[in-house]
mmCIF file of C-alpha atoms and ligand atoms in Angstrom:
data_model
loop_
_atom_site.group_PDB
_atom_site.id
_atom_site.type_symbol
_atom_site.label_atom_id
_atom_site.label_comp_id
_atom_site.label_asym_id
_atom_site.label_seq_id
_atom_site.Cartn_x
_atom_site.Cartn_y
_atom_site.Cartn_z
ATOM 1 C CA MET N 1 -3.239 14.547 -6.385
ATOM 2 C CA ARG N 2 -6.966 14.114 -6.032
ATOM 3 C CA PHE N 3 -8.791 11.015 -4.808
ATOM 4 C CA GLU N 4 -12.508 10.381 -5.283
ATOM 5 C CA ILE N 5 -13.585 7.692 -2.835
ATOM 6 C CA PHE N 6 -16.982 6.040 -3.146
ATOM 7 C CA THR N 7 -18.132 4.363 0.039
ATOM 8 C CA LEU N 8 -21.145 3.621 2.206
ATOM 9 C CA PHE N 9 -19.081 4.545 5.273
ATOM 10 C CA PRO N 10 -17.265 7.851 4.729
ATOM 11 C CA ALA N 11 -16.788 8.349 8.474
ATOM 12 C CA MET N 12 -14.396 5.386 8.532
ATOM 13 C CA PHE N 13 -11.833 7.557 6.731
ATOM 14 C CA GLU N 14 -11.825 10.463 9.154
ATOM 15 C CA SER N 15 -9.163 9.350 11.613
ATOM 16 C CA VAL N 16 -6.816 8.057 8.923
ATOM 17 C CA LEU N 17 -7.070 11.297 6.938
ATOM 18 C CA GLY N 18 -6.850 13.443 10.050
ATOM 19 C CA GLU N 19 -3.481 12.289 11.378
ATOM 20 C CA SER N 20 0.190 12.307 10.551
ATOM 21 C CA ILE N 21 1.465 12.282 6.962
ATOM 22 C CA LEU N 22 -1.936 12.247 5.219
ATOM 23 C CA LYS N 23 -3.163 15.123 7.366
ATOM 24 C CA ARG N 24 -0.082 17.191 6.582
ATOM 25 C CA ALA N 25 -0.298 16.388 2.864
ATOM 26 C CA ARG N 26 -3.906 17.577 2.775
ATOM 27 C CA GLU N 27 -3.144 20.732 4.732
ATOM 28 C CA ARG N 28 -0.327 21.546 2.309
ATOM 29 C CA GLY N 29 -2.584 21.048 -0.707
ATOM 30 C CA LEU N 30 -0.586 18.076 -2.013
ATOM 31 C CA LEU N 31 -3.484 15.679 -1.528
ATOM 32 C CA THR N 32 -7.240 16.142 -1.826
ATOM 33 C CA VAL N 33 -9.588 13.351 -0.763
ATOM 34 C CA ASN N 34 -13.245 13.711 -1.686
ATOM 35 C CA LEU N 35 -15.514 11.210 0.044
ATOM 36 C CA HIS N 36 -18.740 10.342 -1.764
ATOM 37 C CA ASN N 37 -21.475 8.499 0.057
ATOM 38 C CA ILE N 38 -22.946 5.966 -2.371
ATOM 39 C CA ARG N 39 -26.235 6.145 -0.493
ATOM 40 C CA ALA N 40 -26.731 9.726 -1.669
ATOM 41 C CA TYR N 41 -26.984 8.401 -5.233
ATOM 42 C CA ALA N 42 -29.773 5.889 -4.524
ATOM 43 C CA THR N 43 -33.055 7.029 -6.036
ATOM 44 C CA ASP N 44 -35.736 5.021 -4.235
ATOM 45 C CA LYS N 45 -37.336 6.370 -1.083
ATOM 46 C CA HIS N 46 -35.474 3.909 1.168
ATOM 47 C CA GLN N 47 -32.171 4.836 -0.462
ATOM 48 C CA THR N 48 -31.398 1.186 -1.127
ATOM 49 C CA THR N 49 -27.800 0.439 -2.053
ATOM 50 C CA ASP N 50 -27.737 -3.348 -1.721
ATOM 51 C CA GLU N 51 -30.020 -6.279 -2.442
ATOM 52 C CA PRO N 52 -29.939 -10.092 -2.328
ATOM 53 C CA PRO N 53 -28.399 -11.638 -5.457
ATOM 54 C CA TYR N 54 -30.509 -13.114 -8.257
ATOM 55 C CA GLY N 55 -30.610 -16.867 -7.872
ATOM 56 C CA GLY N 56 -30.426 -16.654 -4.078
ATOM 57 C CA GLY N 57 -27.470 -17.895 -2.099
ATOM 58 C CA GLY N 58 -27.463 -15.408 0.767
ATOM 59 C CA GLY N 59 -25.474 -12.252 1.334
ATOM 60 C CA MET N 60 -26.096 -8.867 -0.186
ATOM 61 C CA VAL N 61 -24.800 -7.362 -3.400
ATOM 62 C CA LEU N 62 -24.157 -3.656 -4.021
ATOM 63 C CA LYS N 63 -26.613 -2.420 -6.626
ATOM 64 C CA VAL N 64 -25.514 -1.187 -10.011
ATOM 65 C CA GLU N 65 -27.571 2.040 -10.349
ATOM 66 C CA PRO N 66 -26.352 4.045 -7.339
ATOM 67 C CA LEU N 67 -22.723 3.044 -7.899
ATOM 68 C CA VAL N 68 -22.682 3.888 -11.591
ATOM 69 C CA ARG N 69 -24.609 7.115 -11.044
ATOM 70 C CA ALA N 70 -22.202 8.144 -8.286
ATOM 71 C CA VAL N 71 -19.082 7.526 -10.357
ATOM 72 C CA GLU N 72 -20.457 9.077 -13.548
ATOM 73 C CA SER N 73 -21.763 12.207 -11.866
ATOM 74 C CA VAL N 74 -18.507 12.831 -9.983
ATOM 75 C CA LEU N 75 -16.102 12.060 -12.837
ATOM 76 C CA GLN N 76 -18.173 13.842 -15.509
ATOM 77 C CA GLY N 77 -16.663 11.841 -18.341
ATOM 78 C CA GLU N 78 -13.063 12.594 -17.355
ATOM 79 C CA SER N 79 -10.747 9.682 -18.022
ATOM 80 C CA VAL N 80 -9.701 8.630 -14.523
ATOM 81 C CA PRO N 81 -8.611 5.189 -13.276
ATOM 82 C CA VAL N 82 -11.452 3.679 -11.233
ATOM 83 C CA ILE N 83 -10.208 1.059 -8.799
ATOM 84 C CA LEU N 84 -12.581 -1.476 -7.303
ATOM 85 C CA THR N 85 -11.346 -2.956 -4.012
ATOM 86 C CA THR N 86 -11.993 -6.684 -4.051
ATOM 87 C CA PRO N 87 -10.263 -9.845 -2.852
ATOM 88 C CA GLN N 88 -10.552 -11.048 -6.471
ATOM 89 C CA GLY N 89 -8.363 -8.208 -7.741
ATOM 90 C CA GLU N 90 -4.706 -8.022 -8.690
ATOM 91 C CA ARG N 91 -2.465 -8.014 -5.617
ATOM 92 C CA PHE N 92 -1.470 -4.472 -4.537
ATOM 93 C CA THR N 93 2.285 -3.838 -4.542
ATOM 94 C CA GLN N 94 4.719 -0.983 -3.990
ATOM 95 C CA ARG N 95 5.212 -0.877 -7.780
ATOM 96 C CA MET N 96 1.475 -0.392 -8.262
ATOM 97 C CA ALA N 97 1.433 2.353 -5.605
ATOM 98 C CA ALA N 98 4.196 4.222 -7.437
ATOM 99 C CA ASP N 99 2.411 3.798 -10.792
ATOM 100 C CA PHE N 100 -0.960 5.017 -9.494
ATOM 101 C CA ALA N 101 0.787 8.047 -7.942
ATOM 102 C CA GLN N 102 1.552 9.279 -11.479
ATOM 103 C CA TYR N 103 -2.115 10.099 -12.092
ATOM 104 C CA PRO N 104 -3.462 13.530 -11.080
ATOM 105 C CA ARG N 105 -6.818 12.010 -10.154
ATOM 106 C CA LEU N 106 -7.853 8.544 -9.018
ATOM 107 C CA ALA N 107 -11.188 7.015 -7.991
ATOM 108 C CA ILE N 108 -11.616 4.141 -5.548
ATOM 109 C CA LEU N 109 -14.863 2.211 -5.264
ATOM 110 C CA CYS N 110 -15.147 0.453 -1.907
ATOM 111 C CA GLY N 111 -16.805 -2.925 -2.347
ATOM 112 C CA ARG N 112 -19.034 -4.290 0.402
ATOM 113 C CA TYR N 113 -21.012 -7.328 1.453
ATOM 114 C CA GLU N 114 -20.838 -10.287 -0.912
ATOM 115 C CA GLY N 115 -19.673 -8.110 -3.756
ATOM 116 C CA VAL N 116 -20.905 -5.674 -6.358
ATOM 117 C CA ASP N 117 -23.234 -6.224 -9.303
ATOM 118 C CA GLU N 118 -21.037 -7.490 -12.134
ATOM 119 C CA ARG N 119 -22.238 -4.695 -14.454
ATOM 120 C CA VAL N 120 -20.425 -2.123 -12.301
ATOM 121 C CA ARG N 121 -17.188 -3.703 -13.516
ATOM 122 C CA ALA N 122 -18.233 -3.490 -17.127
ATOM 123 C CA LEU N 123 -19.437 0.118 -16.924
ATOM 124 C CA VAL N 124 -17.050 2.060 -14.703
ATOM 125 C CA VAL N 125 -14.230 -0.017 -13.199
ATOM 126 C CA THR N 126 -10.791 0.102 -14.849
ATOM 127 C CA HIS N 127 -8.735 -1.790 -12.216
ATOM 128 C CA GLU N 128 -9.598 -4.400 -9.591
ATOM 129 C CA VAL N 129 -7.182 -4.497 -6.674
ATOM 130 C CA SER N 130 -6.805 -6.714 -3.597
ATOM 131 C CA ILE N 131 -4.530 -5.865 -0.672
ATOM 132 C CA GLY N 132 -3.920 -9.513 0.213
ATOM 133 C CA ASP N 133 -5.284 -13.017 0.359
ATOM 134 C CA TYR N 134 -7.808 -12.537 3.133
ATOM 135 C CA VAL N 135 -11.340 -11.200 3.212
ATOM 136 C CA LEU N 136 -12.217 -7.881 4.865
ATOM 137 C CA SER N 137 -15.753 -6.842 5.764
ATOM 138 C CA GLY N 138 -15.527 -4.147 3.136
ATOM 139 C CA GLY N 139 -13.191 -2.286 0.851
ATOM 140 C CA GLU N 140 -12.774 0.794 3.063
ATOM 141 C CA LEU N 141 -9.723 -0.513 4.899
ATOM 142 C CA ALA N 142 -8.223 -1.633 1.589
ATOM 143 C CA ALA N 143 -8.866 1.833 0.116
ATOM 144 C CA MET N 144 -7.130 3.464 3.086
ATOM 145 C CA VAL N 145 -4.140 1.148 2.729
ATOM 146 C CA MET N 146 -3.834 2.037 -0.959
ATOM 147 C CA LEU N 147 -4.381 5.746 -0.373
ATOM 148 C CA ASP N 148 -1.602 5.835 2.208
ATOM 149 C CA ALA N 149 0.842 3.802 0.114
ATOM 150 C CA ILE N 150 0.120 5.891 -3.019
ATOM 151 C CA ALA N 151 0.338 9.232 -1.184
ATOM 152 C CA ARG N 152 3.889 8.390 -0.045
ATOM 153 C CA HIS N 153 4.943 8.602 -3.699
ATOM 154 C CA ILE N 154 3.509 12.079 -4.314
ATOM 155 C CA PRO N 155 6.398 14.562 -4.491
ATOM 156 C CA HIS N 156 6.966 16.485 -1.208
ATOM 157 C CA VAL N 157 4.474 14.394 0.810
ATOM 158 C CA LEU N 158 7.335 12.834 2.728
ATOM 159 C CA GLY N 159 9.564 15.239 4.594
ATOM 160 C CA ASN N 160 12.732 13.699 3.254
ATOM 161 C CA ALA N 161 12.622 13.253 -0.526
ATOM 162 C CA GLU N 162 14.848 10.212 -0.140
ATOM 163 C CA SER N 163 12.425 8.250 1.983
ATOM 164 C CA ALA N 164 10.094 6.663 -0.582
ATOM 165 C CA PRO N 165 12.846 5.172 -2.768
ATOM 166 C CA ASN N 166 14.493 3.793 0.404
ATOM 167 C CA ASP N 167 11.297 2.172 1.682
ATOM 168 C CA SER N 168 11.162 -1.590 1.773
ATOM 169 C CA PHE N 169 10.316 -2.972 -1.701
ATOM 170 C CA SER N 170 11.080 0.270 -3.595
ATOM 171 C CA SER N 171 14.705 -0.822 -3.950
ATOM 172 C CA GLY N 172 13.606 -4.399 -4.534
ATOM 173 C CA LEU N 173 14.789 -5.279 -1.015
ATOM 174 C CA LEU N 174 13.411 -5.100 2.508
ATOM 175 C CA GLU N 175 14.775 -2.271 4.617
ATOM 176 C CA GLY N 176 17.621 -3.132 6.941
ATOM 177 C CA ALA N 177 17.963 -2.444 10.665
ATOM 178 C CA HIS N 178 17.676 1.072 12.139
ATOM 179 C CA TYR N 179 18.922 2.425 15.451
ATOM 180 C CA THR N 180 18.642 5.696 17.323
ATOM 181 C CA ARG N 181 19.918 6.879 20.722
ATOM 182 C CA PRO N 182 20.985 5.599 23.223
ATOM 183 C CA PRO N 183 24.062 3.765 21.918
ATOM 184 C CA ASP N 184 23.684 1.087 24.608
ATOM 185 C CA PHE N 185 20.374 -0.176 25.964
ATOM 186 C CA ARG N 186 20.482 -3.084 28.431
ATOM 187 C CA GLY N 187 23.754 -4.196 26.938
ATOM 188 C CA LEU N 188 22.421 -4.167 23.365
ATOM 189 C CA ARG N 189 24.857 -1.923 21.519
ATOM 190 C CA VAL N 190 24.341 -0.003 18.311
ATOM 191 C CA PRO N 191 26.818 -1.305 15.673
ATOM 192 C CA GLU N 192 30.033 0.751 15.967
ATOM 193 C CA VAL N 193 30.084 1.631 12.259
ATOM 194 C CA LEU N 194 26.875 3.671 12.645
ATOM 195 C CA LEU N 195 28.590 5.853 15.262
ATOM 196 C CA SER N 196 31.769 6.228 13.194
ATOM 197 C CA GLY N 197 30.727 9.209 11.045
ATOM 198 C CA ASP N 198 32.148 7.376 7.997
ATOM 199 C CA HIS N 199 29.309 7.873 5.474
ATOM 200 C CA GLY N 200 30.670 5.366 2.968
ATOM 201 C CA ALA N 201 30.971 2.667 5.625
ATOM 202 C CA VAL N 202 27.485 3.482 6.955
ATOM 203 C CA ALA N 203 25.954 3.216 3.452
ATOM 204 C CA ARG N 204 27.705 -0.148 2.918
ATOM 205 C CA TRP N 205 26.533 -1.429 6.297
ATOM 206 C CA ARG N 206 22.939 -0.364 5.528
ATOM 207 C CA ARG N 207 22.951 -2.085 2.170
ATOM 208 C CA GLU N 208 24.343 -5.290 3.729
ATOM 209 C CA SER N 209 21.762 -5.135 6.497
ATOM 210 C CA ALA N 210 18.998 -4.857 3.857
ATOM 211 C CA LEU N 211 20.487 -7.747 1.888
ATOM 212 C CA ARG N 212 20.812 -9.918 5.007
ATOM 213 C CA ARG N 213 17.244 -9.202 6.095
ATOM 214 C CA THR N 214 15.839 -9.858 2.637
ATOM 215 C CA TRP N 215 17.817 -13.099 2.378
ATOM 216 C CA GLN N 216 16.468 -14.246 5.756
ATOM 217 C CA ARG N 217 12.834 -13.177 5.344
ATOM 218 C CA ARG N 218 11.981 -12.779 1.666
ATOM 219 C CA PRO N 219 14.569 -14.617 -0.432
ATOM 220 C CA ASP N 220 12.075 -14.569 -3.326
ATOM 221 C CA LEU N 221 12.715 -10.802 -3.710
ATOM 222 C CA LEU N 222 16.405 -11.433 -4.423
ATOM 223 C CA LEU N 223 15.544 -13.122 -7.698
ATOM 224 C CA SER N 224 14.419 -9.829 -9.232
ATOM 225 C CA ALA N 225 16.325 -7.209 -7.152
ATOM 226 C CA PRO N 226 18.968 -5.252 -9.075
ATOM 227 C CA LEU N 227 22.224 -6.404 -7.422
ATOM 228 C CA SER N 228 25.865 -5.565 -8.074
ATOM 229 C CA GLU N 229 28.564 -8.206 -8.428
ATOM 230 C CA ALA N 230 29.812 -7.352 -4.911
ATOM 231 C CA GLU N 231 26.322 -7.762 -3.504
ATOM 232 C CA ARG N 232 25.940 -11.175 -5.134
ATOM 233 C CA TYR N 233 29.272 -12.141 -3.604
ATOM 234 C CA PHE N 234 28.094 -10.940 -0.175
ATOM 235 C CA LEU N 235 24.938 -13.078 -0.489
ATOM 236 C CA GLY N 236 27.043 -16.055 -1.535
ATOM 237 C CA GLU N 237 29.101 -15.623 1.633
ATOM 238 C CA LEU N 238 25.935 -15.399 3.736
ATOM 239 C CA ALA N 239 24.679 -18.623 2.198
ATOM 240 C CA GLU N 240 28.003 -20.347 2.856
ATOM 241 C CA MET N 241 28.062 -19.199 6.483
ATOM 242 C CA TRP N 242 24.528 -20.442 6.901
ATOM 243 C CA ALA N 243 25.392 -23.834 5.357
ATOM 244 C CA ARG N 244 28.448 -24.173 7.647
ATOM 245 C CA SER N 245 26.351 -23.365 10.737
ATOM 246 C CA LYS N 246 23.853 -26.039 9.646
ATOM 247 C CA ASP N 247 26.675 -28.562 9.274
ATOM 248 C CA SER N 248 28.006 -27.788 12.727
ATOM 249 C CA GLN N 249 24.549 -28.288 14.256
ATOM 250 C CA ALA N 250 24.092 -31.654 12.541
HETATM 251 N N1 ADE K 1 -12.530 -6.323 0.237
HETATM 252 C C1 ADE K 1 -12.612 -7.405 1.027
HETATM 253 N N2 ADE K 1 -11.428 -7.999 1.144
HETATM 254 C C2 ADE K 1 -10.537 -7.290 0.409
HETATM 255 C C3 ADE K 1 -9.154 -7.415 0.133
HETATM 256 N N3 ADE K 1 -8.420 -8.404 0.630
HETATM 257 N N4 ADE K 1 -8.589 -6.495 -0.663
HETATM 258 C C4 ADE K 1 -9.326 -5.495 -1.195
HETATM 259 N N5 ADE K 1 -10.630 -5.335 -0.971
HETATM 260 C C5 ADE K 1 -11.238 -6.222 -0.171
#
């Protein structure tokens, strides 16, 4: 999969692209990330990329010409989703990451300052995406978050093909608890079932751990998670236990 990233600060991406899973994916040819400096597409002698907005009001706005020229000259008319990172966009989710990973090529425009000239949206942007309800100094960090989350869905990027579907949210639930050696640390023991070698029992325990954690932390996810009858029963029991413990505290 190929990413075209348009930014005023390409160097911000270096460490993220040069480590761990993204580094390996690039080395193996599974992921290509082309960084395009928007400044290189400015035409005036000062290479201006931002200006104060019409009507005043402070802040700086990214100019339309360099951005549109950059995107059009890189994409060459190819039909590619162009994502603008902005706090006004649709909230980024695991579902969206999986959907974007289906495209062979994706462009991300990193917003900056107060925003971008509205005409950029009309001319080149196909999606506006926010990574959460807070304001970053620029879209670069948001682009890196999306790039990482999308890359995890590209086949063979993760060592174990099972990992992405098991990630929190992919199954509709949060991930449950994990343990590794030693079996006892300061008296905190790993649950016996995980040491038992009984794969069926381990899978059941994992699913229950995920259900319990989701019920405790993100009960809203349970409304849309695909659950079996037995899993609904398990959640009912959790709720009853919780209600009884409340009663005994009262
Ligand atoms: N740019 C500034 N804040 C942002 C956010 N929350 N998501 C995406 N892009 C942004």
